Amino acid sequence: MILSKVEKANIEPKITLIGAGPGDPDLFSLKGVKALKTADVVLYDANVNEALLCYAPEGIPKVYVGKRTDDEDFSQEAVNKLIIDYALNYGHVVRLKSGDPFFFAKGYEEIDAAESYSIPTEIIPGISSATGAPSLQKIPMIYKDLSESFWAVTGTNSKGEISEDLYIAAKTKATIVVLNGIEKVEEIASIFQGENKGLLPVAVIQNGSTVHEKIAVGIVDTIAEVVQDKKITAPALLIFGDVVSLHPQFQPIRDFYEIIAEEY
């Protein structure tokens, strides 16, 4: 799409960051739909359901910017530059980010970059997979005597190392949701084993809310093996906590250990 000089002169740059939710397009917000209808450009991430693009006007640029791997073409710096360039040259840029844009999605970095150019910004929250995926599996984050709080922790830091916060979280009775940790599930499980929590219930959800959703349920001592058997890969989150015992798939595991306990 080529703009005339008159059209360029009337451009009003704006950037709207929208949380696209965990994957199911029906979980997208009405406010997000309204914003997409006014877009001049859409930039979207790898985990965003492309069905949402139908809400944007026909003929406008709809640009895939990855963000699933460390591909340099889609580094955060490159994405920031694209957002600014499109806003200055086209007008209203809608940035679709999976989950919630300020929940493990680097939304602040993009807003900060835009505002450094005095470009107006708006945030439209979305449902994070950290809470949405467990809810769809009927796993509560907080429930009666099982958990009084929940932690959302990144599995690895910017250096690719296990987050130090996991060592602290494993000492608590809270429900622990680990994002970006599936590749290190065995190492993460060992942290909980170090706190004598080998029998703690664990759930792993891949592609939560989508038709490709998979779930694995087990205990800390066996979860790495269960994940391997079920061939669960990224994008996936881990849920550690007694609340996982409420999931129907955990019932056979509970029954098994009750039988073992009775025998010994």
Backbone as JSON, one array per atom type, in Angstrom:
{
  "sequence": "MILSKVEKANIEPKITLIGAGPGDPDLFSLKGVKALKTADVVLYDANVNEALLCYAPEGIPKVYVGKRTDDEDFSQEAVNKLIIDYALNYGHVVRLKSGDPFFFAKGYEEIDAAESYSIPTEIIPGISSATGAPSLQKIPMIYKDLSESFWAVTGTNSKGEISEDLYIAAKTKATIVVLNGIEKVEEIASIFQGENKGLLPVAVIQNGSTVHEKIAVGIVDTIAEVVQDKKITAPALLIFGDVVSLHPQFQPIRDFYEIIAEEY",
  "N": [[0.84, -1.19, 0.0], [0.76, 2.08, -1.06], [1.18, 5.34, 0.05], [-0.13, 8.58, -0.69], [1.3, 11.93, -0.94], [-0.41, 13.72, 0.3], [-1.93, 12.04, 1.92], [0.09, 11.11, 3.63], [0.72, 13.47, 4.91], [-1.44, 13.8, 6.54], [-1.25, 11.89, 8.45], [-1.7, 10.43, 11.62], [0.15, 9.33, 14.04], [-0.13, 6.46, 16.1], [-0.02, 3.94, 18.6], [-1.34, 0.87, 19.49], [-1.31, -1.55, 21.88], [-2.39, -4.8, 22.09], [-3.66, -7.44, 24.0], [-3.86, -10.64, 22.85], [-4.84, -12.87, 24.01], [-4.87, -16.37, 25.18], [-5.03, -18.03, 22.91], [-7.43, -19.11, 21.79], [-9.59, -17.59, 19.6], [-12.11, -16.69, 20.35], [-11.85, -15.78, 22.88], [-10.9, -13.28, 22.76], [-11.0, -9.75, 23.37], [-13.82, -7.44, 23.23], [-13.15, -4.77, 23.07], [-10.67, -4.99, 21.92], [-11.36, -5.91, 19.37], [-12.68, -3.64, 18.37], [-10.54, -1.84, 18.25], [-8.87, -3.07, 16.37], [-10.38, -2.75, 14.07], [-9.89, -0.15, 13.39], [-7.32, -0.04, 12.58], [-4.31, 0.84, 10.81], [-2.1, -0.56, 10.27], [-1.12, -3.86, 11.17], [0.79, -5.61, 13.48], [1.85, -8.77, 14.41], [2.4, -11.5, 16.73], [4.02, -14.78, 16.97], [2.44, -16.64, 18.43], [-0.1, -15.69, 18.23], [-3.45, -16.08, 17.28], [-4.23, -16.27, 13.95], [-6.77, -15.88, 13.02], [-7.81, -13.65, 14.15], [-7.03, -11.55, 12.6], [-8.95, -11.03, 10.74], [-10.59, -9.09, 11.66], [-9.39, -6.72, 11.13], [-9.08, -3.99, 8.76], [-9.44, -4.72, 5.25], [-6.69, -5.04, 3.01], [-4.77, -3.54, 4.37], [-1.36, -3.45, 5.68], [-0.37, -6.46, 7.2], [1.67, -7.68, 9.41], [3.84, -10.23, 10.2], [5.74, -10.84, 13.06], [7.09, -12.78, 14.41], [8.79, -13.7, 17.24], [8.91, -16.08, 18.63], [11.22, -17.5, 18.7], [14.79, -16.94, 19.02], [15.48, -15.61, 16.73], [17.3, -13.29, 14.94], [16.14, -11.58, 13.12], [13.76, -10.96, 14.25], [14.32, -9.73, 16.66], [13.87, -8.01, 19.8], [14.62, -5.34, 19.59], [14.52, -4.94, 16.83], [11.79, -5.29, 16.36], [10.74, -3.17, 17.86], [11.69, -1.03, 16.33], [10.33, -1.43, 13.91], [7.67, -1.04, 14.71], [7.66, 1.7, 15.37], [8.47, 2.86, 12.91], [6.34, 2.09, 11.21], [4.21, 3.39, 12.49], [4.88, 6.1, 12.19], [4.81, 6.32, 9.44], [2.4, 5.26, 8.54], [0.31, 5.52, 10.45], [-2.1, 4.46, 12.62], [-0.95, 1.87, 14.44], [-1.62, -1.38, 15.26], [-0.62, -3.56, 17.63], [-0.49, -6.85, 18.06], [-0.23, -9.04, 20.69], [0.49, -12.16, 22.15], [-1.45, -13.63, 24.8], [-1.41, -11.51, 27.58], [-0.35, -8.18, 27.07], [1.36, -7.04, 28.96], [2.16, -9.04, 30.56], [4.64, -10.98, 30.87], [5.4, -10.4, 28.22], [6.86, -8.39, 27.12], [5.69, -5.95, 26.65], [6.02, -3.44, 27.83], [8.56, -2.58, 26.97], [8.07, -2.03, 24.29], [6.14, -0.01, 24.36], [7.6, 1.93, 25.72], [9.6, 2.48, 23.84], [8.05, 3.58, 21.78], [6.96, 5.86, 23.01], [9.22, 7.33, 23.38], [9.47, 8.58, 21.01], [7.45, 10.29, 21.13], [5.0, 9.21, 20.41], [1.6, 8.58, 20.69], [0.13, 6.14, 22.87], [-1.73, 3.14, 23.63], [-3.1, 0.68, 25.81], [-4.59, -2.48, 25.67], [-5.74, -4.87, 27.64], [-5.28, -8.49, 27.79], [-6.27, -11.97, 28.14], [-4.09, -13.77, 30.05], [-2.13, -16.68, 29.43], [-1.19, -17.78, 31.71], [-3.13, -17.68, 33.66], [-5.49, -18.13, 32.26], [-5.26, -20.62, 30.83], [-5.03, -22.62, 32.95], [-7.55, -22.14, 34.15], [-9.37, -22.94, 32.16], [-8.92, -25.62, 32.28], [-10.04, -26.17, 34.62], [-8.53, -25.8, 36.9], [-7.98, -24.25, 39.82], [-6.28, -21.28, 40.94], [-6.12, -20.38, 43.54], [-7.43, -21.94, 46.36], [-9.42, -22.78, 48.97], [-8.05, -24.7, 51.53], [-5.88, -25.5, 50.09], [-4.26, -23.68, 48.66], [-3.14, -20.38, 49.19], [-2.18, -18.35, 47.71], [-0.72, -17.39, 44.52], [2.09, -17.77, 42.35], [3.59, -16.38, 39.5], [6.11, -17.25, 37.46], [9.0, -16.74, 35.48], [10.58, -19.32, 33.73], [13.22, -19.28, 32.86], [15.91, -16.9, 32.89], [17.1, -13.83, 31.28], [19.53, -14.72, 30.41], [19.17, -17.32, 29.84], [19.3, -18.99, 31.95], [18.16, -20.88, 34.84], [15.6, -19.3, 36.65], [16.26, -17.46, 39.59], [14.2, -16.91, 41.29], [12.6, -19.14, 41.28], [13.69, -20.9, 43.09], [13.06, -19.72, 45.48], [10.26, -19.64, 45.32], [9.64, -22.37, 45.34], [9.85, -23.07, 47.96], [7.54, -22.31, 49.17], [3.96, -22.67, 49.92], [2.42, -21.95, 47.9], [0.59, -21.85, 44.75], [2.43, -22.46, 41.88], [3.07, -21.07, 38.83], [4.84, -21.67, 36.0], [6.34, -20.06, 33.39], [7.73, -20.32, 30.12], [9.4, -22.51, 30.64], [9.41, -25.16, 29.87], [11.42, -26.46, 28.44], [13.28, -26.94, 30.34], [12.2, -28.63, 32.19], [12.96, -30.87, 33.72], [15.12, -29.94, 35.28], [13.81, -27.92, 36.67], [11.93, -29.39, 38.1], [13.66, -30.71, 39.79], [14.35, -28.74, 41.59], [12.1, -28.51, 43.2], [12.11, -31.07, 44.21], [14.32, -30.87, 45.8], [13.25, -29.56, 47.91], [11.89, -31.48, 49.21], [9.5, -32.17, 47.91], [8.58, -34.15, 46.2], [6.21, -35.51, 45.72], [4.4, -33.61, 45.06], [1.62, -32.37, 43.26], [1.58, -31.8, 39.7], [0.89, -30.01, 36.72], [1.07, -29.78, 33.18], [0.53, -27.66, 30.53], [0.09, -27.4, 27.14], [-0.25, -25.17, 24.41], [-2.63, -23.99, 25.41], [-6.18, -23.6, 25.43], [-6.54, -23.84, 22.71], [-7.22, -25.76, 19.65], [-5.16, -27.47, 19.52], [-4.42, -28.13, 22.03], [-2.71, -29.72, 24.71], [-2.41, -31.72, 27.64], [-0.57, -32.67, 30.48], [-0.49, -34.53, 33.42], [0.83, -35.09, 36.61], [3.21, -35.93, 39.15], [5.83, -34.21, 40.9], [8.1, -35.91, 40.94], [7.77, -37.48, 38.67], [7.05, -35.93, 36.49], [8.71, -34.98, 34.38], [9.18, -37.26, 32.87], [6.56, -37.88, 32.11], [5.94, -35.68, 30.51], [7.7, -36.1, 28.42], [6.74, -38.56, 27.43], [4.22, -37.8, 26.5], [4.92, -36.12, 24.58], [5.07, -33.29, 24.84], [5.66, -29.95, 24.06], [7.06, -26.61, 23.67], [4.76, -23.94, 22.84], [4.29, -23.98, 26.31], [3.09, -24.25, 29.69], [3.94, -24.71, 33.15], [2.42, -26.0, 36.07], [2.69, -26.03, 39.42], [1.55, -27.4, 42.39], [-0.82, -28.07, 45.08], [-3.38, -27.61, 44.19], [-3.59, -28.73, 41.71], [-4.34, -31.28, 42.13], [-7.05, -31.32, 42.01], [-7.76, -31.66, 39.43], [-9.38, -33.8, 37.09], [-7.76, -35.8, 35.86], [-5.89, -36.3, 37.75], [-6.92, -37.93, 39.67], [-6.61, -40.85, 39.39], [-3.88, -41.01, 40.02], [-3.8, -40.11, 42.64], [-5.35, -42.11, 43.83], [-3.68, -44.31, 43.43], [-1.41, -43.74, 45.04], [-2.63, -43.67, 47.51], [-3.33, -46.32, 47.85], [-0.79, -47.49, 47.96], [0.13, -46.3, 50.31], [-1.58, -47.46, 52.17], [-0.77, -50.1, 52.07], [1.73, -49.99, 53.15]],
  "CA": [[0.0, 0.0, 0.0], [1.56, 3.29, -1.18], [0.42, 6.52, 0.45], [0.17, 9.83, -1.39], [1.86, 12.98, -0.08], [-1.51, 14.28, 1.09], [-2.25, 11.06, 2.95], [1.18, 11.11, 4.6], [0.64, 14.72, 5.68], [-2.55, 13.69, 7.49], [-1.02, 10.74, 9.33], [-1.67, 10.64, 13.07], [0.74, 8.12, 14.6], [-0.64, 5.91, 17.36], [0.27, 2.51, 18.76], [-2.2, 0.18, 20.45], [-0.89, -2.92, 22.22], [-3.56, -5.58, 22.47], [-3.46, -8.83, 24.4], [-4.68, -11.51, 21.99], [-5.31, -14.01, 24.78], [-4.05, -17.59, 25.13], [-5.04, -18.72, 21.62], [-8.79, -19.22, 21.28], [-10.01, -16.25, 19.18], [-13.34, -16.31, 21.02], [-11.49, -15.17, 24.16], [-10.43, -11.93, 22.45], [-11.91, -8.75, 23.94], [-14.59, -6.59, 22.34], [-12.38, -3.55, 22.86], [-9.63, -5.34, 20.96], [-11.99, -5.95, 18.04], [-12.92, -2.25, 17.95], [-9.25, -1.23, 17.91], [-8.4, -3.67, 15.11], [-11.16, -2.2, 12.96], [-9.38, 1.18, 13.06], [-5.88, -0.16, 12.34], [-3.69, 1.1, 9.51], [-1.11, -1.64, 10.17], [-1.16, -4.81, 12.28], [1.98, -6.44, 13.71], [1.4, -9.83, 15.3], [3.39, -12.47, 17.18], [3.9, -16.17, 16.53], [1.4, -17.38, 19.13], [-1.39, -15.03, 18.03], [-4.31, -16.77, 16.32], [-4.38, -15.41, 12.77], [-8.19, -15.62, 12.78], [-8.11, -12.3, 14.64], [-6.7, -10.57, 11.56], [-10.13, -10.74, 9.93], [-11.23, -7.89, 12.2], [-8.69, -5.54, 10.6], [-9.52, -3.62, 7.41], [-8.78, -5.4, 4.14], [-5.72, -4.26, 2.24], [-3.71, -2.91, 5.17], [-0.26, -4.37, 5.98], [-0.48, -7.34, 8.37], [3.07, -8.08, 9.43], [4.24, -11.25, 11.19], [7.03, -10.49, 13.66], [7.67, -13.92, 15.12], [8.96, -13.63, 18.69], [8.86, -17.39, 19.29], [12.6, -17.93, 18.85], [15.76, -15.86, 19.14], [15.84, -15.17, 15.39], [17.71, -11.89, 14.98], [15.21, -10.79, 12.31], [12.65, -10.56, 15.1], [14.79, -9.32, 17.98], [13.0, -6.97, 20.36], [15.04, -4.05, 19.04], [14.0, -4.87, 15.46], [10.34, -5.11, 16.45], [10.53, -1.78, 18.3], [11.94, -0.14, 15.19], [9.23, -1.62, 12.97], [6.47, -0.4, 15.26], [7.83, 3.15, 15.24], [8.48, 3.2, 11.48], [4.99, 1.97, 10.67], [3.36, 4.43, 13.08], [5.23, 7.39, 11.59], [4.54, 6.32, 8.0], [1.05, 4.8, 8.22], [-0.69, 6.0, 11.39], [-2.46, 3.62, 13.76], [-0.37, 0.53, 14.46], [-2.13, -2.3, 16.27], [0.38, -4.58, 17.95], [-1.13, -7.99, 18.7], [0.71, -9.86, 21.45], [-0.21, -13.29, 22.77], [-1.72, -13.47, 26.22], [-1.57, -10.11, 27.98], [0.88, -7.5, 26.62], [2.24, -6.66, 30.06], [2.4, -10.23, 31.36], [5.65, -11.8, 30.2], [5.27, -10.2, 26.78], [7.71, -7.26, 26.73], [4.87, -4.83, 26.22], [6.55, -2.17, 28.31], [9.67, -2.18, 26.11], [7.54, -1.48, 23.04], [5.51, 1.27, 24.7], [8.68, 2.86, 26.06], [10.23, 2.88, 22.58], [7.12, 4.45, 21.05], [6.81, 7.14, 23.7], [10.47, 8.09, 23.2], [9.24, 9.34, 19.79], [6.22, 11.06, 21.41], [3.87, 8.57, 19.74], [0.57, 8.19, 21.65], [-0.02, 4.69, 23.02], [-2.87, 2.62, 24.39], [-2.99, -0.73, 26.17], [-5.83, -3.23, 25.84], [-5.31, -6.13, 28.26], [-5.8, -9.76, 27.3], [-6.19, -13.07, 29.11], [-2.79, -14.44, 30.03], [-2.18, -18.14, 29.52], [-0.83, -18.16, 33.08], [-4.37, -17.87, 34.41], [-6.54, -18.62, 31.38], [-5.12, -22.05, 30.53], [-5.46, -23.42, 34.1], [-9.0, -21.99, 34.36], [-10.07, -23.78, 31.19], [-8.75, -27.0, 32.74], [-10.7, -26.21, 35.94], [-7.52, -25.8, 37.96], [-7.97, -22.93, 40.45], [-4.99, -20.83, 41.45], [-6.28, -20.28, 44.99], [-8.6, -22.74, 46.72], [-9.58, -23.23, 50.36], [-6.83, -25.0, 52.29], [-4.82, -25.99, 49.2], [-3.35, -22.6, 48.26], [-3.61, -19.04, 49.57], [-1.6, -17.39, 46.78], [-0.05, -18.03, 43.39], [3.24, -17.08, 41.77], [3.88, -16.59, 38.07], [7.57, -17.11, 37.4], [9.64, -17.15, 34.24], [11.45, -20.47, 33.99], [14.61, -18.91, 32.61], [16.15, -15.46, 32.81], [17.56, -13.34, 29.98], [20.73, -15.46, 30.04], [18.81, -18.7, 29.6], [19.53, -19.76, 33.18], [17.0, -21.05, 35.71], [15.33, -18.11, 37.46], [16.52, -17.59, 41.03], [12.92, -16.82, 42.0], [12.02, -20.47, 41.41], [14.2, -21.51, 44.33], [12.28, -19.12, 46.57], [8.87, -20.07, 45.15], [9.52, -23.8, 45.68], [9.8, -23.21, 49.42], [6.23, -21.88, 49.65], [2.81, -23.54, 49.68], [1.65, -21.3, 46.84], [0.53, -22.43, 43.41], [3.5, -21.86, 41.08], [2.92, -21.19, 37.38], [6.14, -21.41, 35.38], [6.29, -19.75, 31.96], [9.01, -20.46, 29.42], [10.24, -23.44, 31.39], [9.2, -26.54, 29.45], [12.69, -27.05, 27.99], [14.08, -27.25, 31.52], [11.27, -29.2, 33.15], [13.66, -31.78, 34.64], [15.87, -29.11, 36.22], [12.86, -27.21, 37.53], [11.38, -30.38, 39.02], [14.69, -31.03, 40.8], [14.31, -27.69, 42.6], [11.03, -28.89, 44.13], [12.58, -32.28, 44.89], [15.24, -30.4, 46.83], [12.44, -29.1, 49.04], [11.13, -32.66, 49.63], [8.16, -32.07, 47.34], [8.52, -35.08, 45.08], [4.84, -35.97, 45.48], [3.55, -32.45, 44.77], [0.97, -32.46, 41.95], [2.05, -30.9, 38.64], [0.22, -30.08, 35.41], [1.75, -29.07, 32.09], [-0.45, -27.38, 29.49], [0.64, -26.89, 25.88], [-1.24, -24.55, 23.52], [-3.89, -23.88, 26.15], [-7.38, -22.99, 24.85], [-6.61, -24.05, 21.25], [-7.55, -27.12, 19.22], [-3.94, -28.26, 19.65], [-4.1, -28.2, 23.45], [-2.33, -30.98, 25.34], [-2.16, -31.58, 29.07], [0.06, -33.79, 31.19], [-0.67, -34.39, 34.86], [1.64, -36.05, 37.36], [3.82, -35.39, 40.36], [7.17, -33.67, 40.64], [9.07, -36.98, 40.67], [7.55, -38.16, 37.38], [6.51, -35.04, 35.46], [9.6, -34.9, 33.22], [8.93, -38.47, 32.08], [5.22, -37.75, 31.55], [6.04, -34.68, 29.44], [8.38, -36.76, 27.29], [5.84, -39.58, 26.89], [3.11, -37.14, 25.8], [5.52, -35.26, 23.54], [4.67, -31.9, 25.06], [6.73, -29.0, 23.75], [6.66, -25.2, 23.74], [4.56, -23.16, 24.06], [3.63, -24.71, 27.38], [3.36, -23.74, 31.03], [3.96, -25.71, 34.22], [1.69, -25.6, 37.26], [3.07, -26.82, 40.59], [0.74, -27.06, 43.55], [-1.85, -29.02, 45.5], [-4.62, -27.37, 43.44], [-3.61, -29.61, 40.53], [-4.99, -32.53, 42.54], [-8.47, -31.2, 41.71], [-7.99, -32.0, 38.02], [-9.85, -35.19, 36.98], [-6.7, -36.73, 35.5], [-5.02, -36.6, 38.89], [-7.59, -38.88, 40.56], [-5.94, -42.16, 39.41], [-2.59, -40.88, 40.69], [-4.11, -40.03, 44.06], [-5.79, -43.44, 44.25], [-2.51, -45.2, 43.44], [-0.57, -43.48, 46.21], [-3.39, -44.04, 48.71], [-3.2, -47.78, 47.97], [0.59, -47.75, 48.41], [0.22, -45.88, 51.7], [-2.29, -48.44, 52.98], [0.0, -51.34, 52.1], [2.93, -49.83, 53.97]],
  "C": [[0.88, 1.25, 0.0], [0.7, 4.5, -0.86], [0.84, 7.73, -0.37], [0.76, 10.84, -0.42], [0.79, 13.58, 0.82], [-1.86, 13.34, 2.23], [-1.18, 11.03, 4.04], [1.13, 12.35, 5.48], [-0.43, 14.65, 6.75], [-2.4, 12.52, 8.46], [-0.99, 11.18, 10.79], [-1.14, 9.36, 13.72], [0.09, 7.72, 15.94], [-0.29, 4.43, 17.4], [-0.63, 1.94, 19.84], [-1.69, -1.23, 20.65], [-2.11, -3.68, 22.73], [-3.14, -6.99, 22.87], [-4.41, -9.72, 23.61], [-5.21, -12.73, 22.73], [-4.47, -15.26, 24.56], [-4.09, -18.34, 23.8], [-6.41, -18.85, 20.99], [-9.27, -17.82, 20.88], [-11.29, -15.77, 19.85], [-13.08, -15.67, 22.39], [-10.96, -13.76, 23.99], [-11.46, -10.91, 22.91], [-12.64, -7.94, 22.87], [-13.84, -5.29, 22.05], [-11.24, -3.78, 21.87], [-10.15, -5.37, 19.54], [-12.19, -4.53, 17.51], [-11.62, -1.58, 17.52], [-8.73, -1.77, 16.58], [-9.13, -3.08, 13.9], [-10.67, -0.82, 12.53], [-7.89, 1.16, 12.71], [-5.49, 0.24, 10.92], [-2.62, 0.05, 9.2], [-1.32, -2.56, 11.37], [0.16, -5.57, 12.31], [1.59, -7.5, 14.72], [2.48, -10.88, 15.55], [3.07, -13.89, 16.7], [2.72, -16.89, 17.16], [0.03, -16.72, 19.04], [-2.19, -15.81, 16.98], [-4.61, -15.84, 15.15], [-5.84, -15.15, 12.4], [-8.57, -14.21, 13.22], [-7.86, -11.23, 13.57], [-7.91, -10.2, 10.7], [-10.87, -9.5, 10.43], [-10.59, -6.61, 11.67], [-9.17, -5.24, 9.19], [-8.76, -4.4, 6.33], [-7.78, -4.47, 3.47], [-4.63, -3.58, 3.04], [-2.59, -3.92, 5.4], [-0.54, -5.16, 7.27], [0.85, -8.08, 8.46], [3.35, -9.06, 10.57], [5.62, -10.89, 11.73], [7.54, -11.56, 14.61], [7.61, -13.85, 16.62], [8.73, -14.98, 19.37], [10.28, -17.91, 19.53], [13.49, -16.72, 19.0], [16.25, -15.39, 17.77], [16.13, -13.67, 15.4], [16.79, -11.0, 14.14], [14.06, -10.26, 13.15], [13.12, -10.27, 16.52], [13.88, -8.21, 18.49], [13.34, -5.6, 19.8], [14.49, -3.86, 17.62], [12.5, -4.63, 15.45], [10.01, -3.68, 16.88], [10.66, -0.81, 17.13], [10.81, -0.22, 14.16], [7.97, -0.89, 13.43], [6.52, 1.11, 15.05], [7.76, 3.58, 13.78], [7.08, 3.14, 10.88], [4.07, 3.05, 11.21], [3.61, 5.78, 12.41], [4.83, 7.47, 10.12], [3.12, 5.91, 7.61], [-0.03, 5.34, 9.16], [-0.9, 5.03, 12.54], [-1.91, 2.2, 13.61], [-1.01, -0.27, 15.59], [-1.11, -3.42, 16.43], [-0.31, -5.7, 18.71], [-0.08, -8.87, 19.37], [-0.07, -10.98, 22.13], [-0.38, -13.06, 24.26], [-2.07, -12.04, 26.56], [-0.27, -9.38, 27.66], [1.84, -7.1, 27.72], [2.53, -7.84, 30.99], [3.35, -11.13, 30.59], [5.59, -11.64, 28.68], [6.05, -8.99, 26.28], [6.92, -6.07, 26.19], [5.45, -3.49, 26.63], [7.68, -1.67, 27.43], [9.16, -1.5, 24.83], [6.86, -0.12, 23.27], [6.57, 2.33, 24.99], [9.37, 3.38, 24.79], [9.35, 3.86, 21.82], [7.04, 5.83, 21.69], [8.08, 7.97, 23.64], [10.41, 8.93, 21.92], [7.96, 10.18, 19.91], [5.02, 10.53, 20.64], [2.85, 8.16, 20.8], [0.39, 6.67, 21.69], [-1.27, 4.35, 23.83], [-2.65, 1.14, 24.65], [-4.38, -1.33, 26.29], [-5.45, -4.6, 26.38], [-5.93, -7.36, 27.58], [-5.7, -10.81, 28.38], [-4.84, -13.74, 28.98], [-2.98, -15.95, 30.12], [-1.89, -18.61, 30.93], [-2.05, -18.39, 33.95], [-5.47, -18.49, 33.55], [-6.47, -20.11, 31.11], [-5.49, -22.93, 31.72], [-6.97, -23.33, 34.33], [-9.79, -22.89, 33.42], [-9.96, -25.26, 31.53], [-9.34, -27.21, 34.14], [-9.7, -26.41, 37.07], [-7.5, -24.41, 38.58], [-6.57, -22.56, 40.91], [-4.98, -20.78, 42.97], [-7.54, -21.05, 45.37], [-8.5, -23.23, 48.16], [-8.24, -23.48, 51.04], [-5.66, -25.43, 51.39], [-3.81, -24.91, 48.82], [-3.96, -21.25, 48.6], [-3.03, -17.97, 48.65], [-1.06, -18.14, 45.56], [1.05, -17.13, 42.86], [3.27, -17.38, 40.27], [5.35, -16.26, 37.88], [8.07, -17.51, 36.02], [10.62, -18.28, 34.54], [12.92, -20.14, 33.83], [14.74, -17.4, 32.52], [16.68, -15.08, 31.43], [18.82, -14.06, 29.49], [20.44, -16.93, 29.74], [19.03, -19.6, 30.8], [18.24, -19.86, 33.99], [16.83, -19.81, 36.59], [15.57, -18.38, 38.94], [15.21, -17.57, 41.82], [12.27, -18.19, 42.17], [12.46, -21.17, 42.69], [13.43, -20.99, 45.54], [10.84, -19.63, 46.52], [8.67, -21.52, 45.61], [9.44, -24.04, 47.18], [8.41, -22.9, 49.98], [5.16, -22.94, 49.39], [1.94, -22.99, 48.55], [1.56, -22.17, 45.59], [1.57, -21.71, 42.56], [3.25, -22.14, 39.6], [4.24, -20.77, 36.75], [5.96, -21.23, 33.88], [7.68, -19.91, 31.36], [9.96, -21.41, 30.15], [10.17, -24.88, 30.92], [10.5, -27.22, 29.03], [13.58, -27.45, 29.17], [13.22, -27.89, 32.61], [11.96, -30.12, 34.16], [14.43, -31.0, 35.7], [14.94, -28.4, 37.2], [12.25, -28.18, 38.55], [12.38, -30.7, 40.13], [14.73, -29.97, 41.91], [13.25, -28.03, 43.65], [11.4, -30.17, 44.88], [13.54, -31.91, 46.02], [14.54, -29.88, 48.06], [11.54, -30.23, 49.56], [9.68, -32.62, 49.14], [8.0, -32.97, 46.12], [7.12, -35.54, 44.74], [3.88, -34.82, 45.19], [2.93, -32.59, 43.38], [1.49, -31.41, 40.97], [1.19, -31.11, 37.39], [1.05, -29.3, 34.41], [0.73, -28.9, 30.97], [0.24, -26.77, 28.28], [-0.49, -26.33, 25.02], [-2.62, -24.46, 24.17], [-4.95, -23.1, 25.4], [-7.52, -23.23, 23.35], [-6.98, -25.5, 20.93], [-6.34, -28.04, 19.34], [-3.53, -28.44, 21.12], [-3.75, -29.63, 23.88], [-2.14, -30.71, 26.82], [-1.53, -32.85, 29.6], [-0.09, -33.52, 32.68], [0.15, -35.47, 35.55], [2.08, -35.47, 38.68], [5.24, -34.94, 40.02], [8.15, -34.77, 40.24], [8.94, -37.58, 39.27], [7.22, -37.22, 36.22], [7.4, -34.94, 34.21], [9.37, -36.08, 32.29], [7.56, -38.39, 31.39], [5.22, -36.78, 30.37], [6.67, -35.3, 28.2], [7.45, -37.77, 26.62], [4.72, -38.95, 26.06], [3.59, -36.18, 24.73], [5.05, -33.81, 23.63], [5.87, -30.99, 24.85], [6.2, -27.57, 23.91], [5.69, -24.88, 22.6], [3.76, -23.94, 25.1], [3.97, -24.06, 28.71], [3.26, -24.88, 32.03], [3.19, -25.15, 35.41], [2.05, -26.56, 38.39], [2.16, -26.42, 41.75], [-0.35, -28.07, 43.84], [-3.16, -28.82, 44.75], [-4.73, -28.27, 42.21], [-4.3, -30.93, 40.86], [-6.49, -32.51, 42.27], [-8.79, -31.57, 40.26], [-8.39, -33.48, 37.91], [-8.75, -36.2, 36.66], [-5.78, -37.08, 36.67], [-5.63, -37.67, 39.8], [-6.93, -40.26, 40.56], [-4.59, -42.13, 40.13], [-2.79, -40.86, 42.2], [-4.5, -41.41, 44.59], [-4.61, -44.4, 44.38], [-1.69, -45.0, 44.71], [-1.3, -43.76, 47.52], [-3.31, -45.54, 48.95], [-1.81, -48.14, 48.49], [0.72, -47.43, 49.89], [-0.45, -46.9, 52.62], [-1.48, -49.73, 53.13], [1.23, -51.23, 52.99], [2.63, -49.09, 55.26]]
}
